[in-house]
mmCIF file of C-alpha atoms and ligand atoms in Angstrom:
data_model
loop_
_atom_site.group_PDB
_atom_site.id
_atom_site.type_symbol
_atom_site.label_atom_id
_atom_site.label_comp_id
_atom_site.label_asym_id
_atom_site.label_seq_id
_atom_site.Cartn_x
_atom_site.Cartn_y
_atom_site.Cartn_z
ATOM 1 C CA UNK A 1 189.966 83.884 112.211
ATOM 2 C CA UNK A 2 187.519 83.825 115.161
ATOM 3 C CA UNK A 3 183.835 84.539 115.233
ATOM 4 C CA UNK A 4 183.125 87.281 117.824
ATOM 5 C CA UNK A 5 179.797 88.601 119.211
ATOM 6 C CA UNK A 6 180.437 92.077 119.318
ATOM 7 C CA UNK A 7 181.921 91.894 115.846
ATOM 8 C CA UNK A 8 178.589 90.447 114.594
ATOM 9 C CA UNK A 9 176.490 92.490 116.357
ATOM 10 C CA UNK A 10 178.506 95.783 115.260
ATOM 11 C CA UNK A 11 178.010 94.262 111.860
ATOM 12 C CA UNK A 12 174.233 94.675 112.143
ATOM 13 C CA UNK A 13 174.303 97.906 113.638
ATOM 14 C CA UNK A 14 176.330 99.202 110.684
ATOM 15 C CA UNK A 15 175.255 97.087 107.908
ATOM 16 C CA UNK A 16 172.814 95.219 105.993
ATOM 17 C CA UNK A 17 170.777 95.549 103.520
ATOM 18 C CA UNK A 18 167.668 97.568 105.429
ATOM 19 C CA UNK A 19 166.576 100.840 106.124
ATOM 20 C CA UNK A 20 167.475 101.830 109.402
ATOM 21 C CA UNK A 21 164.880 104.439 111.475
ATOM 22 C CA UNK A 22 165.261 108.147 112.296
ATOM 23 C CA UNK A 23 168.353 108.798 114.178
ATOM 24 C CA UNK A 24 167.535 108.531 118.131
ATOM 25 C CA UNK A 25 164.415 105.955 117.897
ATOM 26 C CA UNK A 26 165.123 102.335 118.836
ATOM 27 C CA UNK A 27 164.960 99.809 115.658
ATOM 28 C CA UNK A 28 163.114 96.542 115.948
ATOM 29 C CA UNK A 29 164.208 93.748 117.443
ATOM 30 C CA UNK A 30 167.688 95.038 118.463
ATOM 31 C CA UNK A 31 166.305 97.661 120.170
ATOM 32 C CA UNK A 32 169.637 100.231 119.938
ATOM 33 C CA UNK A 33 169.479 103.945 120.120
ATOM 34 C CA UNK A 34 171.959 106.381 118.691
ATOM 35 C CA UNK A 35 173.290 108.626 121.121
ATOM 36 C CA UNK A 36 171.846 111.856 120.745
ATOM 37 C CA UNK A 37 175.619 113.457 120.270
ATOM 38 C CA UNK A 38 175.631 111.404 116.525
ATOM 39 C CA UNK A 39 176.922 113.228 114.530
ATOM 40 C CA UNK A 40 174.614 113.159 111.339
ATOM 41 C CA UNK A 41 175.786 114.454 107.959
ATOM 42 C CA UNK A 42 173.292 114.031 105.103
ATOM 43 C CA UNK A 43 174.473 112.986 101.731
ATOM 44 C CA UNK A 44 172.407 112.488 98.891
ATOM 45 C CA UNK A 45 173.440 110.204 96.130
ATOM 46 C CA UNK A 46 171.933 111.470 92.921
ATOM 47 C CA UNK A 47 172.128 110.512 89.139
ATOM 48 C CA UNK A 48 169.518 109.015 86.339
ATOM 49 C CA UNK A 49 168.091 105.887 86.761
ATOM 50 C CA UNK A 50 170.347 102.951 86.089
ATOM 51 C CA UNK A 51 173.689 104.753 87.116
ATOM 52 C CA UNK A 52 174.603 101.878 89.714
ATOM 53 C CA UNK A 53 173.826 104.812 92.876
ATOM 54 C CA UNK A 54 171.766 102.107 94.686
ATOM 55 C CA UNK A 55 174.907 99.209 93.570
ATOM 56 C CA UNK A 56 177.279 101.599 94.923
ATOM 57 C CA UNK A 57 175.571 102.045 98.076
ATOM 58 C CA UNK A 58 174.936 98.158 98.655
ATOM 59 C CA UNK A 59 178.368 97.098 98.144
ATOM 60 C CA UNK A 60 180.261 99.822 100.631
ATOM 61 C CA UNK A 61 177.807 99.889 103.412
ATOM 62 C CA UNK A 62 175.482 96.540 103.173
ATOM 63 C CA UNK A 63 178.223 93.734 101.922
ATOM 64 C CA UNK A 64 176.482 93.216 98.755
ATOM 65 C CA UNK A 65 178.873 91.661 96.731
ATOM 66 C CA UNK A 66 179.272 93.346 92.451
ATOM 67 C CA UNK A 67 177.373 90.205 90.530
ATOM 68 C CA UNK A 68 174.440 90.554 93.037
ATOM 69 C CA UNK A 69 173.344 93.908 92.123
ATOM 70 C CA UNK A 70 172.353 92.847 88.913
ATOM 71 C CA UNK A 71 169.059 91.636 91.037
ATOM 72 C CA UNK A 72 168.473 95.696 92.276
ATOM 73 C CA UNK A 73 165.481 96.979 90.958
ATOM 74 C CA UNK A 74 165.056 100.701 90.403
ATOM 75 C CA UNK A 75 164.886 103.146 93.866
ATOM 76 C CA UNK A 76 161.387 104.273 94.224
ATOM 77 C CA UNK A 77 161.527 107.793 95.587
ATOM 78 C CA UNK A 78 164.077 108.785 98.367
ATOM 79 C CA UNK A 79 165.848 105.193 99.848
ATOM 80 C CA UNK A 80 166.505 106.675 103.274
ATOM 81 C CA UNK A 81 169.849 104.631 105.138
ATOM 82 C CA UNK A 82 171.552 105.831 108.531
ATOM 83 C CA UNK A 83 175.221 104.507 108.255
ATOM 84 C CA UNK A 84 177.071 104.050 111.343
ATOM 85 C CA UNK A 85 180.786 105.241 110.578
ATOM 86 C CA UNK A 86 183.592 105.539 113.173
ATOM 87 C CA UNK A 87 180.855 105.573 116.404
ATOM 88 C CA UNK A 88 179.089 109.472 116.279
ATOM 89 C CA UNK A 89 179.965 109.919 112.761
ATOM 90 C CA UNK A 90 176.238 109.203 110.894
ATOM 91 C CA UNK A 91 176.234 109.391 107.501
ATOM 92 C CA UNK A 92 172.572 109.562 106.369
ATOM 93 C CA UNK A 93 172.437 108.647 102.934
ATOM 94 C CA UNK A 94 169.439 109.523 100.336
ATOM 95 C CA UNK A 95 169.614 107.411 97.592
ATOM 96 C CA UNK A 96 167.339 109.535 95.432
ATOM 97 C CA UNK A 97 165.824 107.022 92.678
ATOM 98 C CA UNK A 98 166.768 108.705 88.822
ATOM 99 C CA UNK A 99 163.688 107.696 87.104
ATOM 100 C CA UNK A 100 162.571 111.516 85.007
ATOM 101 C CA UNK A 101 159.454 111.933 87.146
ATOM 102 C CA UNK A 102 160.916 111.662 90.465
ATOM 103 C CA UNK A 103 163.976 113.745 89.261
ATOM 104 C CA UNK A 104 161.108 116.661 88.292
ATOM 105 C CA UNK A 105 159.346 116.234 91.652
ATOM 106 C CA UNK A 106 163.192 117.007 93.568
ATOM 107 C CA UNK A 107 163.475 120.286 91.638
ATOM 108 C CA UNK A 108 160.001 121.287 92.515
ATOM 109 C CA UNK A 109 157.772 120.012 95.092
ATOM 110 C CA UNK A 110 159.941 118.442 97.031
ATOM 111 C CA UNK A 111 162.828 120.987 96.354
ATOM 112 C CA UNK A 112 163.561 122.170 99.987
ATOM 113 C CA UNK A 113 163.626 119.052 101.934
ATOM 114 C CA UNK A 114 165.546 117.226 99.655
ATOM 115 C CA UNK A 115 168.612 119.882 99.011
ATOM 116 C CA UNK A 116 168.371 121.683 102.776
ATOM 117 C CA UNK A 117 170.938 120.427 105.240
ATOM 118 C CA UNK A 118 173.112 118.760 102.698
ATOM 119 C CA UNK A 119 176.688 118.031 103.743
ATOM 120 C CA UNK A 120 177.778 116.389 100.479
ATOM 121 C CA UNK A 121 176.547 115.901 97.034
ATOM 122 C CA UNK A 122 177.238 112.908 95.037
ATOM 123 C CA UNK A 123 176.731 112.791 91.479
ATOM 124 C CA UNK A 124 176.997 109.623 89.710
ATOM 125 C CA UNK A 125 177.083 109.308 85.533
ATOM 126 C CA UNK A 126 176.619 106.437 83.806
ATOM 127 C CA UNK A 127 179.735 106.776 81.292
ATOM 128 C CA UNK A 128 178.139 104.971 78.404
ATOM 129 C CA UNK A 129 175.138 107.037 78.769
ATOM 130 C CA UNK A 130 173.442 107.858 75.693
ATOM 131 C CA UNK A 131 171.883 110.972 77.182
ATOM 132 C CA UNK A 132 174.687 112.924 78.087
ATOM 133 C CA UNK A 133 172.682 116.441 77.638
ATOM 134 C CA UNK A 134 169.921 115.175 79.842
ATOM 135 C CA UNK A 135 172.127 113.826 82.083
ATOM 136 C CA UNK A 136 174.318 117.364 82.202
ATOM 137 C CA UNK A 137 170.704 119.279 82.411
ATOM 138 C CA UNK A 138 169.891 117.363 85.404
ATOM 139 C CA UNK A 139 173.076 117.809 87.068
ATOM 140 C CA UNK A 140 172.859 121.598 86.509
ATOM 141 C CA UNK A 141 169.765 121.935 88.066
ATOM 142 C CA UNK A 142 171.077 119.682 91.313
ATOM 143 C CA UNK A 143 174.022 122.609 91.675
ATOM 144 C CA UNK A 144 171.413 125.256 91.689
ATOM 145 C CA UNK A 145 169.252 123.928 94.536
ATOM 146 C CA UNK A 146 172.498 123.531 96.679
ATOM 147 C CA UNK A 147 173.417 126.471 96.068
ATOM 148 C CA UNK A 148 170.538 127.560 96.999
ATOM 149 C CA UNK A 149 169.705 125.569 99.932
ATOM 150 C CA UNK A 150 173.352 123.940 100.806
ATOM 151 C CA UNK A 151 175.693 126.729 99.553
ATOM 152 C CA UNK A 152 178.456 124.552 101.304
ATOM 153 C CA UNK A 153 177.829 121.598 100.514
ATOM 154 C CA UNK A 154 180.776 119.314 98.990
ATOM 155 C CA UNK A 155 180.320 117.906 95.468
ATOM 156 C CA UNK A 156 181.697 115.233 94.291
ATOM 157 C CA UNK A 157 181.048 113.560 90.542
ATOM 158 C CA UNK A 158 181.481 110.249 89.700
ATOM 159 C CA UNK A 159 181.962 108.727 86.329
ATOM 160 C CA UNK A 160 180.915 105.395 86.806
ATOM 161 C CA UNK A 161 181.349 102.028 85.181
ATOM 162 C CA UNK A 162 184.066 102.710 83.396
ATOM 163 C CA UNK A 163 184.755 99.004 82.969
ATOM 164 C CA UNK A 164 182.358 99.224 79.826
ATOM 165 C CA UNK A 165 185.154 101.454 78.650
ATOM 166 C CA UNK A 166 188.446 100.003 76.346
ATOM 167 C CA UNK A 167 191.329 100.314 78.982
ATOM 168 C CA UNK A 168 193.292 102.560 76.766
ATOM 169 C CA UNK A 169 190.207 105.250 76.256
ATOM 170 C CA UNK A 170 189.631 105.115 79.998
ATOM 171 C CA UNK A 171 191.824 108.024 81.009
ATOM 172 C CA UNK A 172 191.203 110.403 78.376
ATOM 173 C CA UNK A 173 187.381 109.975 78.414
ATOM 174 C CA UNK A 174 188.033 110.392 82.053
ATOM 175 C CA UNK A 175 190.151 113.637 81.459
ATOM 176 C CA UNK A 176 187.348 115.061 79.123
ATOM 177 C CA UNK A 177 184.719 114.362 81.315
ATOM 178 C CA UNK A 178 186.359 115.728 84.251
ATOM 179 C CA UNK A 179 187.120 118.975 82.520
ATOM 180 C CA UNK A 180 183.341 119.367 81.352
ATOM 181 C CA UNK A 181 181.904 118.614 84.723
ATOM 182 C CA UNK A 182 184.297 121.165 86.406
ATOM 183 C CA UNK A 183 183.599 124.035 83.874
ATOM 184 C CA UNK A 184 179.640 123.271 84.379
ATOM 185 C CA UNK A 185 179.611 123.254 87.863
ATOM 186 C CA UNK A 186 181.560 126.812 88.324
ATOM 187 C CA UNK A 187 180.888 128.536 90.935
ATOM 188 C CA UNK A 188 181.056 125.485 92.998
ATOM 189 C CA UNK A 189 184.060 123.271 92.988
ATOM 190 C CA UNK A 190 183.351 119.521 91.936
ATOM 191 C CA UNK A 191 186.081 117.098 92.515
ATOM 192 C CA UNK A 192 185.672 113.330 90.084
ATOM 193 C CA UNK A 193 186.321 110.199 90.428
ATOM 194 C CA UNK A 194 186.165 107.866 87.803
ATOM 195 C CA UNK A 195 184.650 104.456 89.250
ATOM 196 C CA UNK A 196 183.229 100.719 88.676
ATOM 197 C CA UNK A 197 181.346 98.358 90.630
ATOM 198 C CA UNK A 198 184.118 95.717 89.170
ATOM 199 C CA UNK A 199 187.693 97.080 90.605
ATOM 200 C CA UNK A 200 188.881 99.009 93.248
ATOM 201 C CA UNK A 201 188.327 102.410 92.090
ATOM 202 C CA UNK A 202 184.819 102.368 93.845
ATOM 203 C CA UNK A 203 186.876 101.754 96.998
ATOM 204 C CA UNK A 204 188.602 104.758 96.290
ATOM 205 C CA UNK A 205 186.323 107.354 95.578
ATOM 206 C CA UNK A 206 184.416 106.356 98.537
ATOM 207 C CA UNK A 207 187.181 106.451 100.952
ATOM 208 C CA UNK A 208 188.020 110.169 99.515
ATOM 209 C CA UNK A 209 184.748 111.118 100.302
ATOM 210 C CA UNK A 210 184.418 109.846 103.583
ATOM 211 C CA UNK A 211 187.698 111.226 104.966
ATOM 212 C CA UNK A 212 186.438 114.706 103.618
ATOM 213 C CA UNK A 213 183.384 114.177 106.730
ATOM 214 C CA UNK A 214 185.614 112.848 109.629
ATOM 215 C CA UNK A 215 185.900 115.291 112.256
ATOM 216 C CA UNK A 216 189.632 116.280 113.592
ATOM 217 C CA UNK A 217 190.973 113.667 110.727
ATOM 218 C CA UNK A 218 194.120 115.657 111.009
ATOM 219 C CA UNK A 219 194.597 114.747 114.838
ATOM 220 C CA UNK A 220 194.198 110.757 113.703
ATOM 221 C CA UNK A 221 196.921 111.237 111.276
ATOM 222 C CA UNK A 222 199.170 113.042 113.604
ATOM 223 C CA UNK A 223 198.857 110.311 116.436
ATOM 224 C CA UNK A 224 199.019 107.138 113.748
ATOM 225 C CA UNK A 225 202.663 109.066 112.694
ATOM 226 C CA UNK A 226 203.559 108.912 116.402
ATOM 227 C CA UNK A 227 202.772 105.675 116.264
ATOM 228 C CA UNK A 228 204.348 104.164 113.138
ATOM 229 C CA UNK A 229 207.651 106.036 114.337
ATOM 230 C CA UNK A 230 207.404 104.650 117.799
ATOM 231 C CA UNK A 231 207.106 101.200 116.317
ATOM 232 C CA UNK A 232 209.355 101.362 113.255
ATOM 233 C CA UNK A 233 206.961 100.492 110.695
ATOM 234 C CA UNK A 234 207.271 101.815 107.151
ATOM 235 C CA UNK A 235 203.492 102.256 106.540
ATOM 236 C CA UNK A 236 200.161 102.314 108.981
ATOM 237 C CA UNK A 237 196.672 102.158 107.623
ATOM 238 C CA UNK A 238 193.684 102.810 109.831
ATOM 239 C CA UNK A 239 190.450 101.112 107.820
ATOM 240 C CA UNK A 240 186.581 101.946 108.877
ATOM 241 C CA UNK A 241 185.504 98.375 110.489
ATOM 242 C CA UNK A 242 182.553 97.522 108.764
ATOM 243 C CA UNK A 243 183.284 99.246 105.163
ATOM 244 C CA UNK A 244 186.816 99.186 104.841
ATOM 245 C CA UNK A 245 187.611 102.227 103.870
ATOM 246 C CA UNK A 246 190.689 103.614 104.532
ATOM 247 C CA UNK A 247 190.026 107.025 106.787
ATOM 248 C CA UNK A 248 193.460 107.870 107.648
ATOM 249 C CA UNK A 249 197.310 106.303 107.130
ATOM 250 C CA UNK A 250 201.281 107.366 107.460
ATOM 251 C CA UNK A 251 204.145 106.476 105.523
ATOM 252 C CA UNK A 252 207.278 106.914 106.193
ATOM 253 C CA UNK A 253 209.184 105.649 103.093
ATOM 254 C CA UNK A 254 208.049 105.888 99.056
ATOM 255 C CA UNK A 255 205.667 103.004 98.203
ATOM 256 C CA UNK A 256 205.781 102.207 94.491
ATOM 257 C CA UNK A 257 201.824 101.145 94.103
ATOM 258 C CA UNK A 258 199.357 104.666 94.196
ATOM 259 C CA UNK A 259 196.553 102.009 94.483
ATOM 260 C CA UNK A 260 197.584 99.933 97.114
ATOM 261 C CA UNK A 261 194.957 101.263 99.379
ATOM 262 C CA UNK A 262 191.894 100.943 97.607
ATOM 263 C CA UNK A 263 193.399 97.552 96.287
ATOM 264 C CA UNK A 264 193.583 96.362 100.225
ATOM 265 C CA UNK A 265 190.331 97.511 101.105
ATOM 266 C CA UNK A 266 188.927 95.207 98.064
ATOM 267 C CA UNK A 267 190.606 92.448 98.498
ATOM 268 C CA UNK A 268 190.070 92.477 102.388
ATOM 269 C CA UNK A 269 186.607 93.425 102.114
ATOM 270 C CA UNK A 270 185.773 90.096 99.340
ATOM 271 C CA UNK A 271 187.761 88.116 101.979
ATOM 272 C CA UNK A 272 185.888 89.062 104.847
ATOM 273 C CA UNK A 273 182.398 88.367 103.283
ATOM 274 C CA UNK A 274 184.000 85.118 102.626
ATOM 275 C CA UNK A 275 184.528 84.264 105.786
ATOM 276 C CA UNK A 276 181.211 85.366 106.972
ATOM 277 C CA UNK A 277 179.471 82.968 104.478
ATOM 278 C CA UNK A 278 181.360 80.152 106.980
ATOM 279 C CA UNK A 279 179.906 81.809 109.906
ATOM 280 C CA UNK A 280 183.172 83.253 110.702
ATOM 281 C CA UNK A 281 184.078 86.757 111.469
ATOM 282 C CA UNK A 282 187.798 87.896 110.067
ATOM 283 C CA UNK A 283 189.552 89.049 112.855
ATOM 284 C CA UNK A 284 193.466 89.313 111.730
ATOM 285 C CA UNK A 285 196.214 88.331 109.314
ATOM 286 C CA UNK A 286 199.991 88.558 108.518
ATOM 287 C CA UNK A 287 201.487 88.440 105.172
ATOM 288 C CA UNK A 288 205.119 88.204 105.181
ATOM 289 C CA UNK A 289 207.804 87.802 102.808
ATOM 290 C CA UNK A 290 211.417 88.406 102.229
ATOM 291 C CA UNK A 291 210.992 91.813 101.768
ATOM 292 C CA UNK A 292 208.744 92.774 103.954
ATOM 293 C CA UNK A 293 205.882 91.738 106.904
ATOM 294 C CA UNK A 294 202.153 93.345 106.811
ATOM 295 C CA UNK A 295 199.834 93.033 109.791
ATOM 296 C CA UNK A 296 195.891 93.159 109.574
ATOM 297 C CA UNK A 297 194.488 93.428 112.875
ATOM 298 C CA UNK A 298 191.245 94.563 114.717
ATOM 299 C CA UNK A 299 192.434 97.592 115.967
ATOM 300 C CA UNK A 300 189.385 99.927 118.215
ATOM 301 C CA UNK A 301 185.716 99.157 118.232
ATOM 302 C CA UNK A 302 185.307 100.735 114.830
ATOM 303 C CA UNK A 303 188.560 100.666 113.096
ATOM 304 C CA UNK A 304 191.245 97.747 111.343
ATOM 305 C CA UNK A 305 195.043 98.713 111.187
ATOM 306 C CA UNK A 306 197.384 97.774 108.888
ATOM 307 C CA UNK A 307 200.714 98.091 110.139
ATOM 308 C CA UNK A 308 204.315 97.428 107.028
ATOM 309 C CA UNK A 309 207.631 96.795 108.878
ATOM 310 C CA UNK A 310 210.034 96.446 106.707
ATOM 311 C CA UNK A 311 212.951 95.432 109.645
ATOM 312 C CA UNK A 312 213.287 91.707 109.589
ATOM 313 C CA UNK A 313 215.006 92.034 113.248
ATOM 314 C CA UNK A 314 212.061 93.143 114.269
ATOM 315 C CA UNK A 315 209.915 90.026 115.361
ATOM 316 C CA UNK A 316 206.233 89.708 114.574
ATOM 317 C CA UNK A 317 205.529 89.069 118.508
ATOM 318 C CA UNK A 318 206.506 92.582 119.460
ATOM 319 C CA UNK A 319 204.890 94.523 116.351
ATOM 320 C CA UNK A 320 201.505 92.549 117.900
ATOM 321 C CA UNK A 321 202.102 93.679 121.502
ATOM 322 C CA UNK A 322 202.829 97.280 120.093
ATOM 323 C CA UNK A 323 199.479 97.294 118.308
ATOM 324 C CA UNK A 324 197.916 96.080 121.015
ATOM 325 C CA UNK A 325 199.521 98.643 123.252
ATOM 326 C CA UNK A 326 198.053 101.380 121.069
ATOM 327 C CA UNK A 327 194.425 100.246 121.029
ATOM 328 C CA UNK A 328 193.382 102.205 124.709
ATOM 329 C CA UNK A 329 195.133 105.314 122.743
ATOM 330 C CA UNK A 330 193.172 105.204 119.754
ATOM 331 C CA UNK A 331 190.038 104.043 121.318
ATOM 332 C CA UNK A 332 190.248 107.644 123.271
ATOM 333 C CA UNK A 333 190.766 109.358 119.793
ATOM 334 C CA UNK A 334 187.867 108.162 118.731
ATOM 335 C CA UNK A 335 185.430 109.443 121.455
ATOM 336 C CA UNK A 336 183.289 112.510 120.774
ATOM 337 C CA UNK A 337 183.106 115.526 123.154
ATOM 338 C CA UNK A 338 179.764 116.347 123.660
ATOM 339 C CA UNK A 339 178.462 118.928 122.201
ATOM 340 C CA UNK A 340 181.373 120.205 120.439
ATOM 341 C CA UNK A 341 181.607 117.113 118.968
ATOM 342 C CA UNK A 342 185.582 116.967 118.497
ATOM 343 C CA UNK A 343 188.143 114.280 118.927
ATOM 344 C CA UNK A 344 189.576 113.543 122.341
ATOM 345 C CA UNK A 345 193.469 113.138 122.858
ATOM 346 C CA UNK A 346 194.096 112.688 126.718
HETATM 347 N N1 LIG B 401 179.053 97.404 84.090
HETATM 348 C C1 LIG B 401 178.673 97.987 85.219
HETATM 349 N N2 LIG B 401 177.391 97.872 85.650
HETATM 350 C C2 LIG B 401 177.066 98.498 86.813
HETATM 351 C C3 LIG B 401 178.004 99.232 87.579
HETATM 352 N N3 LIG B 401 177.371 99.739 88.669
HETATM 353 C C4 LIG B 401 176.090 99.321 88.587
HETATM 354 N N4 LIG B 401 175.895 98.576 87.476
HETATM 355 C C5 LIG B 401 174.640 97.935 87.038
HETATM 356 O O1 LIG B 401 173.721 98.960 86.719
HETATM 357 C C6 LIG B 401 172.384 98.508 86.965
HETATM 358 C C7 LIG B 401 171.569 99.594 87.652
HETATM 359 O O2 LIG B 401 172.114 99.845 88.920
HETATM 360 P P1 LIG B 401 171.328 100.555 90.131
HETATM 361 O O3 LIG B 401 172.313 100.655 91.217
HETATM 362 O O4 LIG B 401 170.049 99.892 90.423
HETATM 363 O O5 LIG B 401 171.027 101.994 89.495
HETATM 364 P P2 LIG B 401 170.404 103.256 90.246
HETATM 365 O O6 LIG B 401 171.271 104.417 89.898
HETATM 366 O O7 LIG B 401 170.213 102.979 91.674
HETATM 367 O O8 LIG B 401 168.995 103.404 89.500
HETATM 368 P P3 LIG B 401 167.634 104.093 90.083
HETATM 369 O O9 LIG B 401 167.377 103.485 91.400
HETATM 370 O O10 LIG B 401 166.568 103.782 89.081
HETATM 371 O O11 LIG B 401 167.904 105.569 90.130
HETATM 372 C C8 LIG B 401 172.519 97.218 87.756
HETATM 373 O O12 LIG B 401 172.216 96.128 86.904
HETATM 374 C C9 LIG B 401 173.970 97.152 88.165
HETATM 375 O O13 LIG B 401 174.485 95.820 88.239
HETATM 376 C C10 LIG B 401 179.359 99.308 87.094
HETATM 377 O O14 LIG B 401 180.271 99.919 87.685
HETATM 378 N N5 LIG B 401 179.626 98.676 85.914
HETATM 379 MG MG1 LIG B 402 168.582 102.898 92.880
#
């Protein structure tokens, strides 16, 4: 662990928990100014009041940690937040407070600007709710202004805090939900997640959605399977920096745990807000065992890697040096092309 000034300062640029300005003027005291070739994708975060949007929100992108959203009070309006993700990427979330008469006012007065432009639509149901019709009625008349005004916008539903749920009637309320929210939303597609503030599964759902607004995603993946060939490894993760999430990975051999992922980014994530309440920044790790040895490492200015070998002739010196080896590479992936806006391989 080592503290680290860009770190930190990357950390405010992505995070916290504050409103950042328009895209292209300078904020505050820090005084930094997104390049004009950001990339901006707007995604509004919609549900009724007291769905855990705003929770969801605080713990991915501003380090809150679950307990302390219990201290949120309800969004007033539009919550406007310019995220940072992977250097041009901007996702510029509207957290659009639930309460009925703001809801009304979105569907009429303020119809346009909130549903024009939209990139992606996220839903989010309080599973216990006792107002499932309202709930539904709302929903329905979200799909019609995108289709209206963002006829290509992606949707994505969430059925959230499903902790409040008995484990064993999680998956078929899940199942039932899913199927009702798919036939409703016909004819645009809807893809669910089922989620909670209190496991992984919010780590999940998020990642999903995120990878779904990366450009040229399919170029990362290529080059990180060049990579994890090159250097033998049996699985290579590529997280965001700041959130965690995991935008892109490779695996060459059958991994028994689906959830491994999401489970990473979780644990990593708690650990790394640990380490910041010391003052410290988390910079790497190795975990190794028997079986197998797992690298966590700072990998390009806006990306972690997680590299599995599996080979214990392989020493950990030389897996290091290869990921260090790689960084320039990656680095270059990264970079937008101007206008076009596309990843770079050189
Ligand atoms: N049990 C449980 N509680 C949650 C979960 N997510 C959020 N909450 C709680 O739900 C309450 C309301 O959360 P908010 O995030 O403020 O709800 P919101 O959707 O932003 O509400 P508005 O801003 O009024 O639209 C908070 O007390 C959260 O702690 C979850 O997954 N499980
Ligand atoms: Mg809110």
């Amino acid at each position: 662990m080592e503290e680290s000034d860009s770190e930190r300062k990357m950390e405010k640029e992505n995070l916290g928990p504050r409103m950042d300005p328009p895209i292209g003027e300078p904020e505050g005291s820090l005084g930094w100014v997104l390049p004009n070739t950001a990339m901006k994708k707007k995604v509004l975060l919609m549900g009724k009041s007291g769905s855990g949007k705003t929770s969801m929100r605080s713990i991915i992108f501003a380090n809150y940690i679950a307990r302390d959203t219990r201290r949120l009070g309800a969004t007033i309006d539009v919550e406007h937040s310019h995220v940072r993700f992977l250097g041009n990427l901007v996702l510029n979330l509207w957290d659009c407070g639930g309460q009925d008469t703001f809801m009304e006012n979105y569907f009429t007065s303020q119809r346009d600007n909130i549903f024009r432009n939209v990139e992606v639509l996220i839903y989010v149901f309080d599973v216990e709710s006792r107002e499932l019709e309202k709930d539904m009625h709302y929903y329905q008349s979200c799909l019609e202004a995108i289709l209206q005004n963002s006829p290509d916008a992606k949707i994505f539903c969430l059925v959230h805090k499903m902790d409040l749920v008995q484990e064993d009637q999680r998956d078929l309320i899940f199942k039932e939900r899913e199927e009702d929210l798919r036939r409703l939303s016909r004819p645009l597609e809807c893809s669910c997640f089922r989620t909670s503030i209190w496991d992984e599964t919010l780590y999940k759902a998020w990642s999903s959605i995120v990878y779904q607004l990366i450009p040229n995603v399919q170029q990362l993946e290529m080059n990180l399977r060049n990579f994890a060939e090159i250097i033998e490894a049996d699985e290579v993760l590529l997280f965001e920096r700041a959130t965690f999430l995991v935008i892109s990975h490779y695996q060459c051999k059958e991994q028994r745990d689906a959830h491994r992922f999401e489970k990473i980014s979780n644990i990593i994530k708690q650990f790394k807000l640990s380490c910041s309440k010391l003052a410290a920044s988390f910079q790497s790790m190795e975990v190794r065992n028997s079986n197998f040895a797992a690298f966590i490492d700072i990998f390009t200015s806006n990306t972690y890697v997680m590299v599995v070998m599996s080979d214990p002739s392989i020493p950990s010196a030389a897996t290091l040096i290869n990921i260090r080896n790689a960084r320039k590479h990656f680095e270059k992936l990264e970079r937008v092309d101007g206008p076009k806006q596309c990843l770079l391989m050189r």
